[in-house]
Coordinates of C-alpha atoms in Angstrom, one line a residue:
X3 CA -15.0 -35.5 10.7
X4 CA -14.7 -33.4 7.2
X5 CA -11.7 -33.7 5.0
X6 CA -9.9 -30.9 3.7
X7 CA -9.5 -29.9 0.4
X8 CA -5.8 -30.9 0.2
X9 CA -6.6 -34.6 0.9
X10 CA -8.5 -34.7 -2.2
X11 CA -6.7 -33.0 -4.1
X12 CA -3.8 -35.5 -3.2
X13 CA -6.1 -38.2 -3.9
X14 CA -7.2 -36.8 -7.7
X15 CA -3.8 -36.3 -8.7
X16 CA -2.2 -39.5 -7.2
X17 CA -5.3 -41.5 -9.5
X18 CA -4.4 -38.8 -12.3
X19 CA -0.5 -39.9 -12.8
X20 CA -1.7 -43.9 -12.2
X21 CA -4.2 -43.1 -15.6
X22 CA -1.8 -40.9 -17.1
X23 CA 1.0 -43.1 -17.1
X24 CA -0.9 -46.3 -17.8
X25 CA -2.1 -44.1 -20.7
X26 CA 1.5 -43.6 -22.0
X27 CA 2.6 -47.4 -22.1
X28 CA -0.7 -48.2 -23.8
X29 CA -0.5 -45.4 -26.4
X30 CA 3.1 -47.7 -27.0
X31 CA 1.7 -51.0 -26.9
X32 CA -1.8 -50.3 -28.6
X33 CA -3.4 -52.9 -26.3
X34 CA -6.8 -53.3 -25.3
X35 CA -5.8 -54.2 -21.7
X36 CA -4.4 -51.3 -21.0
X37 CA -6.4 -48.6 -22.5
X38 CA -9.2 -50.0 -20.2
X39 CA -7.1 -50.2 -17.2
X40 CA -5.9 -46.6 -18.4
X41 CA -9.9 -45.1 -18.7
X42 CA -9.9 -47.0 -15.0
X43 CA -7.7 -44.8 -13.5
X44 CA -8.8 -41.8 -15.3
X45 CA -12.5 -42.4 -14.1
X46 CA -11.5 -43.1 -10.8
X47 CA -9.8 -39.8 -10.5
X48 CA -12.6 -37.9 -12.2
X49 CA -15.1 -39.4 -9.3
X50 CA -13.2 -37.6 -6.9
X51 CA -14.0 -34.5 -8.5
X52 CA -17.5 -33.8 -7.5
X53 CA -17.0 -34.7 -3.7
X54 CA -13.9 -32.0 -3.6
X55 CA -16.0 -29.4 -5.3
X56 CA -19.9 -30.1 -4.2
X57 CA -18.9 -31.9 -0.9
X58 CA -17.3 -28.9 0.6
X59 CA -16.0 -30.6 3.5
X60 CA -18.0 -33.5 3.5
X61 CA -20.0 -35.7 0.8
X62 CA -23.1 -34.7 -0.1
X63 CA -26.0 -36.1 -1.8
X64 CA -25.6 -34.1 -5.3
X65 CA -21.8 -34.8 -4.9
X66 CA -22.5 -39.3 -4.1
X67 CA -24.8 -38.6 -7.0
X68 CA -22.3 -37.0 -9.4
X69 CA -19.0 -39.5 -8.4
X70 CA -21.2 -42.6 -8.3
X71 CA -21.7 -43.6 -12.2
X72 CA -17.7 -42.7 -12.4
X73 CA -17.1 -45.0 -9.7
X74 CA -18.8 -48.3 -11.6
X75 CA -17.4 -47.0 -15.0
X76 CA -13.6 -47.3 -12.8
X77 CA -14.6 -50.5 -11.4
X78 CA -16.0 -52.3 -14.7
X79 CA -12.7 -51.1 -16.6
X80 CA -10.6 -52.9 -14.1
X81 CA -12.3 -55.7 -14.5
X82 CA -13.3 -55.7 -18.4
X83 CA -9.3 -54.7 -18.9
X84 CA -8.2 -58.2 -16.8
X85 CA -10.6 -60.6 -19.0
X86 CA -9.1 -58.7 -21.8
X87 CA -6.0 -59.6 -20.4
X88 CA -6.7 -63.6 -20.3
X89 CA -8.5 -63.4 -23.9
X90 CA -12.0 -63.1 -22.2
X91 CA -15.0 -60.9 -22.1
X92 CA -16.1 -59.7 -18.4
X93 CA -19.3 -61.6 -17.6
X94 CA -22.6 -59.2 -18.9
X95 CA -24.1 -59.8 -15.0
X96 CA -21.5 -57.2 -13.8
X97 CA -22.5 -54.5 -16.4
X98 CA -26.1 -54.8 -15.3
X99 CA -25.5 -55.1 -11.5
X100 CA -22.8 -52.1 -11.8
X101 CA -25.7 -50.3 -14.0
X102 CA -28.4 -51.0 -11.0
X103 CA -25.7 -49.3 -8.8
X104 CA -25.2 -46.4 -10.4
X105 CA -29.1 -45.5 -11.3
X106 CA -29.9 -46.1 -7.4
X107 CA -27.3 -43.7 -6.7
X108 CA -28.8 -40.9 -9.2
X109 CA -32.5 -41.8 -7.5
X110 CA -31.3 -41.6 -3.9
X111 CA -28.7 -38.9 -4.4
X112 CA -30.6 -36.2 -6.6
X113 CA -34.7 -37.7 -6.1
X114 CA -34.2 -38.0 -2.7
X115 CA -31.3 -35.7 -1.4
X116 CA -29.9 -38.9 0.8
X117 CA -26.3 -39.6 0.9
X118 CA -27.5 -43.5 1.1
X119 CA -27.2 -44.0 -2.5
X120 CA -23.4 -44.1 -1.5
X121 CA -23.7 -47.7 0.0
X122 CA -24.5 -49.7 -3.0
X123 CA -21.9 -47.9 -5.2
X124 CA -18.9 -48.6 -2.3
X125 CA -20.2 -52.2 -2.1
X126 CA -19.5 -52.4 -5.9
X127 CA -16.4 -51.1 -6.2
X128 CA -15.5 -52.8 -3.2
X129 CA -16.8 -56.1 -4.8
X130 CA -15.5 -54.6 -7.9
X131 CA -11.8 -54.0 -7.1
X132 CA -11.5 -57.1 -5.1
X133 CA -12.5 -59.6 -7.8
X134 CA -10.1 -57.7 -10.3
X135 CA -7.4 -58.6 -7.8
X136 CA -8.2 -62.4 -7.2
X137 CA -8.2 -62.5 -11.1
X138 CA -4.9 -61.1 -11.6
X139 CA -3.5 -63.4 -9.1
X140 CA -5.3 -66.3 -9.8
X141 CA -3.4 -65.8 -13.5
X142 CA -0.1 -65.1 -11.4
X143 CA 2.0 -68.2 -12.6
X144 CA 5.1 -67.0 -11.0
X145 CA 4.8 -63.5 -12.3
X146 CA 6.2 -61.0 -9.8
X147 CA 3.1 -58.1 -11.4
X148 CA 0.0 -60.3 -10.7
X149 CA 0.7 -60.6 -7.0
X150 CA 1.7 -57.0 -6.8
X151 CA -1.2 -55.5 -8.4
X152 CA -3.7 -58.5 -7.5
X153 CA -2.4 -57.8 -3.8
X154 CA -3.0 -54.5 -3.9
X155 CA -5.9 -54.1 -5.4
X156 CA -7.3 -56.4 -2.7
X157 CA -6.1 -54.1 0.0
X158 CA -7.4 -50.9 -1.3
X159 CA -10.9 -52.7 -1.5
X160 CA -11.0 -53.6 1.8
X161 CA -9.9 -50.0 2.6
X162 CA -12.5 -48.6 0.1
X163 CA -15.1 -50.4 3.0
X164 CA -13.2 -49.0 6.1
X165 CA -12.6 -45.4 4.4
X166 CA -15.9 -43.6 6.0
X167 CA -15.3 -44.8 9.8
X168 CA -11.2 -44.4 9.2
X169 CA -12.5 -40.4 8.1
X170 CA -14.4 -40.1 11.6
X171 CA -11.3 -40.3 13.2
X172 CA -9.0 -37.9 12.7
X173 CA -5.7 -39.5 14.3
X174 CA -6.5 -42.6 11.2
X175 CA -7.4 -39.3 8.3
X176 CA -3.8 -39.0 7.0
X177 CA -2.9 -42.5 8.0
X178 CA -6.0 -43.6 5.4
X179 CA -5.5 -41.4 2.7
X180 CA -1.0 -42.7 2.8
X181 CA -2.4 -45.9 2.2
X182 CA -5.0 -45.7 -0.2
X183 CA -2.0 -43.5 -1.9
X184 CA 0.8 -46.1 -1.7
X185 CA -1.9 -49.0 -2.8
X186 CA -3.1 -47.3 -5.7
X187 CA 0.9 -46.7 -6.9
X188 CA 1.9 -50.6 -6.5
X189 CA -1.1 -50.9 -8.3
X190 CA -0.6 -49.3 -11.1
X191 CA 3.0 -50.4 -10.9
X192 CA 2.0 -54.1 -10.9
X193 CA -0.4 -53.6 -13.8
X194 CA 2.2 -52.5 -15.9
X195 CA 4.5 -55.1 -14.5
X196 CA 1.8 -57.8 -15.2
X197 CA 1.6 -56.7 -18.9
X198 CA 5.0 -56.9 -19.9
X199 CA 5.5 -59.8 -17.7
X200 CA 2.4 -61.4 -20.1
X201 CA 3.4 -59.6 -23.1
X202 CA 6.9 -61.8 -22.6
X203 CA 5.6 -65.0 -22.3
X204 CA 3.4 -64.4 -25.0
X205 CA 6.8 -63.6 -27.0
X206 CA 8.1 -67.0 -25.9
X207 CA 5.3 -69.1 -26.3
X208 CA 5.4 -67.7 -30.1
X209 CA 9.5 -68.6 -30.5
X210 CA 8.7 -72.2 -29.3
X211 CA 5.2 -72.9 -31.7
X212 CA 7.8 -71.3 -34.4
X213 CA 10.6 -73.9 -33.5
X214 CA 8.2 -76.8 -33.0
X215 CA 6.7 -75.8 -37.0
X216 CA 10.3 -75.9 -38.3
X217 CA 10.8 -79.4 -36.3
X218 CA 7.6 -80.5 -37.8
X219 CA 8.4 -78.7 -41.2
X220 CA 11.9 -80.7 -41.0
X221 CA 9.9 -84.0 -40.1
X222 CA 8.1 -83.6 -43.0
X223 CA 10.3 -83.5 -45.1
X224 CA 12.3 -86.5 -44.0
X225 CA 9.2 -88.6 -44.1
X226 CA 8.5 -87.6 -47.5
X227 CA 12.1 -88.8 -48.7
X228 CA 11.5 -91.8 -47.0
X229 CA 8.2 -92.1 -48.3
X230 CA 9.4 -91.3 -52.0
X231 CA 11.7 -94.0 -51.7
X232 CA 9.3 -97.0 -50.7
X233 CA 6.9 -96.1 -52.5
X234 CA 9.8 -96.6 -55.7
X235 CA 9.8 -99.8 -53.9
X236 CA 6.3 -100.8 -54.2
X237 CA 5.7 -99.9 -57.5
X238 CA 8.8 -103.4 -58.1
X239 CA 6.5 -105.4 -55.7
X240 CA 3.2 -104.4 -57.4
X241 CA 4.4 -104.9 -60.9
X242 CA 6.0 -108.0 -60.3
X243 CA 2.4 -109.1 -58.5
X244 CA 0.8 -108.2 -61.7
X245 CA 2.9 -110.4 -63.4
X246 CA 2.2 -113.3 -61.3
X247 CA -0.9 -112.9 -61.8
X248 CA -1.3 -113.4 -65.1
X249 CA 0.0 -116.9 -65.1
X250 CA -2.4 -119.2 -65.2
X251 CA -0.8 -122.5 -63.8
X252 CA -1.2 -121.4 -60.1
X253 CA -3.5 -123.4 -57.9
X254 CA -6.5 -121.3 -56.0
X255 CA -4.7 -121.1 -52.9
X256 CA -1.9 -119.7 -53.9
X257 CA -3.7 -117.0 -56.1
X258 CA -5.6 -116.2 -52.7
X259 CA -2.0 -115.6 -51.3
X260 CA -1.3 -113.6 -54.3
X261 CA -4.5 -111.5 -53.6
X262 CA -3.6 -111.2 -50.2
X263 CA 0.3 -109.7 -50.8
X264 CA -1.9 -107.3 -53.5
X265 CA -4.0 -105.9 -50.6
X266 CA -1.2 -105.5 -48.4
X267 CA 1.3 -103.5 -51.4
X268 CA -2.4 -101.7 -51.4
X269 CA -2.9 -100.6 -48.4
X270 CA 1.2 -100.2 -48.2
X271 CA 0.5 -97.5 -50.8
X272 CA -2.3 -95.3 -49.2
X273 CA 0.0 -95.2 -46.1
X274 CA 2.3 -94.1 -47.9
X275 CA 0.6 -91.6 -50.0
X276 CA -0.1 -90.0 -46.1
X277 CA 3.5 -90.2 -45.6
X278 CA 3.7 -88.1 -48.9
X279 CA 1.1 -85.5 -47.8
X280 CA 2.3 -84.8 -44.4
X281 CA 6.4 -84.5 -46.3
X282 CA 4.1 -82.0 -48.6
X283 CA 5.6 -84.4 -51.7
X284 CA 2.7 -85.4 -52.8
X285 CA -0.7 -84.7 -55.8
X286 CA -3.9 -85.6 -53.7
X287 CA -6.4 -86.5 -56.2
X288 CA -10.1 -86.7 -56.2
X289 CA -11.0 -90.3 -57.3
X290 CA -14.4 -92.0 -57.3
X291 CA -14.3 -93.5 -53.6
X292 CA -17.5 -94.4 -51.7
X293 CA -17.3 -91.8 -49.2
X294 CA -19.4 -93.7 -46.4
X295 CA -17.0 -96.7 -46.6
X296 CA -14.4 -94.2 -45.7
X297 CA -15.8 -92.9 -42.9
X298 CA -17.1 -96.3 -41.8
X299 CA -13.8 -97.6 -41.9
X300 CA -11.9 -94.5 -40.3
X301 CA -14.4 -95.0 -37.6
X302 CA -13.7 -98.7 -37.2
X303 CA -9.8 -97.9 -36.7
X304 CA -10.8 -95.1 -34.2
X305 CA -12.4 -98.1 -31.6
X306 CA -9.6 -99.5 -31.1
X307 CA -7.9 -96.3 -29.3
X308 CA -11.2 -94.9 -27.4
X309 CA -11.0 -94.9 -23.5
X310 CA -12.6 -97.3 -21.9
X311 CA -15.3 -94.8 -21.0
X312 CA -15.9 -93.2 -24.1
X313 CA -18.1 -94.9 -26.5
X314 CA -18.1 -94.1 -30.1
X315 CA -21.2 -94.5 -32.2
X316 CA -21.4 -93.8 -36.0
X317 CA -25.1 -93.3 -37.7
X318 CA -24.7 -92.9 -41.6
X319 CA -28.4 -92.2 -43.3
X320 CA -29.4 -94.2 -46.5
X321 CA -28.3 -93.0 -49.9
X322 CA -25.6 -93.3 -52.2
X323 CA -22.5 -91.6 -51.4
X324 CA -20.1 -92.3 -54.2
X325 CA -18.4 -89.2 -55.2
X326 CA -15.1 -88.2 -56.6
X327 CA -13.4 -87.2 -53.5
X328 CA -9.7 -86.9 -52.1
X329 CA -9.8 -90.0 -50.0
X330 CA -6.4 -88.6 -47.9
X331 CA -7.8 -85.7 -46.7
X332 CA -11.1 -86.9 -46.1
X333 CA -9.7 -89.4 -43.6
X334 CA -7.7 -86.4 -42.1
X335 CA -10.8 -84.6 -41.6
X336 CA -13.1 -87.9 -39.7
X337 CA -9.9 -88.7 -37.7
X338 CA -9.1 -85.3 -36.6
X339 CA -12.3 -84.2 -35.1
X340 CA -12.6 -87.5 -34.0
X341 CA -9.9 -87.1 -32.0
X342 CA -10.5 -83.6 -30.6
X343 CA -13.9 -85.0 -29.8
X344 CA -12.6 -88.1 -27.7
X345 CA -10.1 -85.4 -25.7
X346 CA -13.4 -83.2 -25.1
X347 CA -14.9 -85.9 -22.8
X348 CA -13.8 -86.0 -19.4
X349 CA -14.1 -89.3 -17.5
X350 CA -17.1 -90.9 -19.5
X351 CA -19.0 -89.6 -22.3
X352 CA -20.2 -90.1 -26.3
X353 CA -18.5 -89.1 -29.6
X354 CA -21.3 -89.7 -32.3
X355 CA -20.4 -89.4 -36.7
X356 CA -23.1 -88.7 -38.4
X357 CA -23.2 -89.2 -42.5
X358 CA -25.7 -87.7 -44.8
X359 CA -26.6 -86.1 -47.8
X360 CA -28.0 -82.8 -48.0
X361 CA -28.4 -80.0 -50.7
X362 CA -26.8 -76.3 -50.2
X363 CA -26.9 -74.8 -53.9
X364 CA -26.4 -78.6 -55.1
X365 CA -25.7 -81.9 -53.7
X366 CA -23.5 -82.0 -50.8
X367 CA -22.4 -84.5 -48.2
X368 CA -22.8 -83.4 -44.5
X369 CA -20.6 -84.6 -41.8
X370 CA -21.3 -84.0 -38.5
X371 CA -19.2 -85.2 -35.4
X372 CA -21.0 -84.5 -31.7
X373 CA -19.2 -84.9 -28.3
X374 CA -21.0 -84.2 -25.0
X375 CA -17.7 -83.1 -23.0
X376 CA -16.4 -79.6 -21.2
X377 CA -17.3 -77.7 -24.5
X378 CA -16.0 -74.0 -25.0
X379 CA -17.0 -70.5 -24.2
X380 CA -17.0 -68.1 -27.3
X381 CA -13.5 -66.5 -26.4
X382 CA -12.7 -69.6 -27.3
X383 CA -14.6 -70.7 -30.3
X384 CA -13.5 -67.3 -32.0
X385 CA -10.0 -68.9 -32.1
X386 CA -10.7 -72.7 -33.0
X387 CA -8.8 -72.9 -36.1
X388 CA -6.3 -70.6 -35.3
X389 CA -2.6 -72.8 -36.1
X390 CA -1.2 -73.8 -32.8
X391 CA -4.2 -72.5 -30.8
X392 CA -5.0 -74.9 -28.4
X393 CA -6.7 -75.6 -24.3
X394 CA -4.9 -78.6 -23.7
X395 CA -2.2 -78.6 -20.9
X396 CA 1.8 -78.1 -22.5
X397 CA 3.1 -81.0 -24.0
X398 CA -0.6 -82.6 -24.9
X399 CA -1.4 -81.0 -28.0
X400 CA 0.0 -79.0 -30.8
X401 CA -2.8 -76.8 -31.5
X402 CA -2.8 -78.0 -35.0
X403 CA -5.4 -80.5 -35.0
X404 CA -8.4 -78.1 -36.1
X405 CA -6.4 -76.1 -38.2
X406 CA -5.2 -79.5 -40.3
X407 CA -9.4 -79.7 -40.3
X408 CA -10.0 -76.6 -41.7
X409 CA -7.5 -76.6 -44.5
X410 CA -8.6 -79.8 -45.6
X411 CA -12.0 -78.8 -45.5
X412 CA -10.8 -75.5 -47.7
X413 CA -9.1 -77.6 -50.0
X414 CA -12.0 -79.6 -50.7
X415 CA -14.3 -76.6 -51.2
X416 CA -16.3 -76.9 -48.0
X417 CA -17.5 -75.3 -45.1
X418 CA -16.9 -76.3 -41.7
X419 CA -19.1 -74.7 -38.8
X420 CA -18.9 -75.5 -34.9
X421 CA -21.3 -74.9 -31.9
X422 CA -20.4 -75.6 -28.5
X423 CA -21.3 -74.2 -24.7
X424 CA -19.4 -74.7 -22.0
X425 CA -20.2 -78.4 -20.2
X426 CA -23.0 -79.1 -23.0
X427 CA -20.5 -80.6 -25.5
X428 CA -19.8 -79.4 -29.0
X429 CA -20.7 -80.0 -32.7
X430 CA -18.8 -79.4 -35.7
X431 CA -20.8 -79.7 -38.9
X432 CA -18.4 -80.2 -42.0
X433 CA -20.7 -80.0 -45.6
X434 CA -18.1 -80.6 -48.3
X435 CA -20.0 -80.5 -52.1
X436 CA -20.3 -83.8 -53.9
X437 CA -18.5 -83.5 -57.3
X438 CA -19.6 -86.4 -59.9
X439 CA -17.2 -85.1 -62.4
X440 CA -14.1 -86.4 -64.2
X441 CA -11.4 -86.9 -61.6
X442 CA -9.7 -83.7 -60.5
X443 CA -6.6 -83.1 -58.7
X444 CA -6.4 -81.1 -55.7
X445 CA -3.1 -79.7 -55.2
X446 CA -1.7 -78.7 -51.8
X447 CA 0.9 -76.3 -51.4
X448 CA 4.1 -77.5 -52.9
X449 CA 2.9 -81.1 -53.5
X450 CA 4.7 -82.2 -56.4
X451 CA 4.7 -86.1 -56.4
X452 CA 2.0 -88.4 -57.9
X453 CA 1.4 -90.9 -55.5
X454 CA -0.6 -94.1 -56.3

């Protein structure tokens, strides 16, 4: 059975207005999305071309030939425009499968003269089309546009495979070319639908990371009130331990007790001077610490809150590692990728540290901080340190671990560099330089307390 002119001719300008007005909302939105779904449409309708005007009345070879390459460019924009969508890239097997296609088409089509070259190319789009629909809808999450377009989509595949034995009869001709008509409209319709539907919850998602900074912006600065204030408090208890000290009539047990309070007013005052970072009151300063005691010690706190399954091992090479360093921020940086690392392993697994001293343009401490858990893809490594970026489920993390890291890192003139695959775990490598120098402060934005 041929088919007439007019049934094309329906079929170009039906694909025509989908592109066309996908075309218009994306010329609005300026969105990657949909300008690929857009050159989808528009390719689709441009494959029809050749069969109308070198089929003449039925396909043949030179006109497979000539549609075919249009037909994987349609089917690889529907797909590369839905990874877009989810902040992905489509996987390079289907550019080099849909390539394959579309050269065995050109052999069989134009080297041969065979019409056979149009099996491989309707298996791809087939393939093609129904994949971009189990994507959508696999992304659906309630949203009325994913199951429209996903749905549809699926449909019109399967009638992509039943189109040349529905053209043989001609009682199913017009019934066949209604549908593919009607699918490819609630297609389009639910792509656009989808977008906006995305583009909202995007919106949303953005309101509530805004409110949850001003919560934490507001925390802050309570903490660092209430911070100012006891640390007032243990400046009294310090000096008045100083003064006690200095008496010499006290028995050795009660000058260990002495030492003992002293340790605690100490180690009352670095928590404190946390208190005063996170309120943003606070001058972190860069005083002669031993930087491997730091981590070793950061370390030793992190044990106590590992899962039972992970095990945490810490490998510091030999060498002196005294350095004027901000000993706040460094303990933000160990206990911060520590963490991320223990939330990387799933079920059982191994977070190593690893200290050493290497030598960039001068002497510089290399940290290093390996997990073999679910790692990430590079759509998501290229977003890492982005504030409030995260993978974890809602309400498990505030995306603001790795982006605490990286300003740290900043602030204390380093670099900080991270590999990962998925399921082979991931590295980040921090090298921060090792200043010998007088002590230096290292002021964070709007930090204006000295803390002790």
């Amino acid at each position: 059975m041929s088919i007439a002119p007019q049934w094309y001719a329906l079929a170009v300008v039906m694909t025509f207005v989908n592109g066309v007005t996908l075309g218009l909302v994306a010329r609005r939105e300026r969105h990657r999305t949909l300008w690929l779904w857009t050159a989808g449409w528009l390719a689709w309708a441009g494959s029809i071309l050749p069969l109308a005007l070198l089929g003449k009345a039925a396909p043949t070879a030179p006109a497979v030939a000539s549609a075919g390459p249009l037909w994987v460019v349609s089917t690889l924009c529907f797909l590369a425009g839905t990874y877009a969508l989810t902040g992905r890239q489509l996987p390079r097997v289907w550019w080099a499968v849909g390539a394959a296609c579309a050269v065995s088409g050109l052999v069989v089509g134009v080297g041969l003269g065979n019409t056979a070259g149009m099996v491989p190319l309707v298996i791809f789009q087939c393939a093609g089309l129904a994949s971009t629909g189990v994507l959508i809808v696999r992304t659906a999450r309630r949203r009325v546009g994913a199951w429209l377009a996903g749905g549809a989509l699926v449909l019109l595949a399967l009638h992509v495979l039943d189109a040349p034995l529905a053209s043989r009869e001609p009682s199913l001709l017009m019934w066949g070319f209604v549908l593919a008509a009607a699918l490819e409209v609630l297609a389009a319709l639910g792509m656009i639908t989808l977008y906006y539907e995305h583009a909202r919850e995007q919106l949303l998602g953005a309101q509530r990371a805004l409110a949850e900074t001003s919560r934490i912006e507001a925390l802050g600065r309570v903490a660092g009130g209430v911070a100012h204030d006891f640390n007032n408090m243990l400046t009294v208890m310090q000096a008045h331990l100083d003064l006690l000290g200095n008496r010499r009539d006290w028995d050795e047990d009660t000058r260990a007790s002495l030492r003992e309070m002293g340790g605690a007013v100490g180690q009352a005052g670095r928590l404190t001077h946390q208190l005063l970072s996170f309120g943003r009151r606070s001058t972190l300063s860069r005083r002669r610490i031993d930087v491997a005691d730091v981590v070793r010690n950061t370390v030793e706190l992190l044990r106590r809150v590992m899962p039972a399954g992970v095990r945490l091992e810490l490998e510091i090479a030999e060498g002196s590692y005294a350095a004027n360093m901000a000993r706040a921020l460094l303990e933000q940086i160990v206990l911060n990728l520590v963490t991320n690392a223990r939330d990387a392993v799933e079920g059982s697994g191994t977070v190593s540290v690893e200290l050493s001293r290497g030598r960039q343009r001068a002497p510089a401490l290399v940290l290093r901080v390996r997990d073999d858990g679910r790692g990430m893809d590079a759509d998501v490594l290229e977003h890492v340190f982005e504030p409030f970026f995260t993978t974890k489920p809602a309400g498990s993390g505030t995306g603001l671990g790795l982006a605490s890291v990286h300003g740290a890192v900043t602030q204390l003139d380093g670099s900080i560099e991270v590999s990962s695959r998925p399921r082979e775990g991931t590295t980040f490598e921090v090298v921060l330089p090792l200043t010998e120098d007088a002590t230096e402060r290292v002021a964070a934005p709007g930090f204006t307390h000295e803390a002790p």
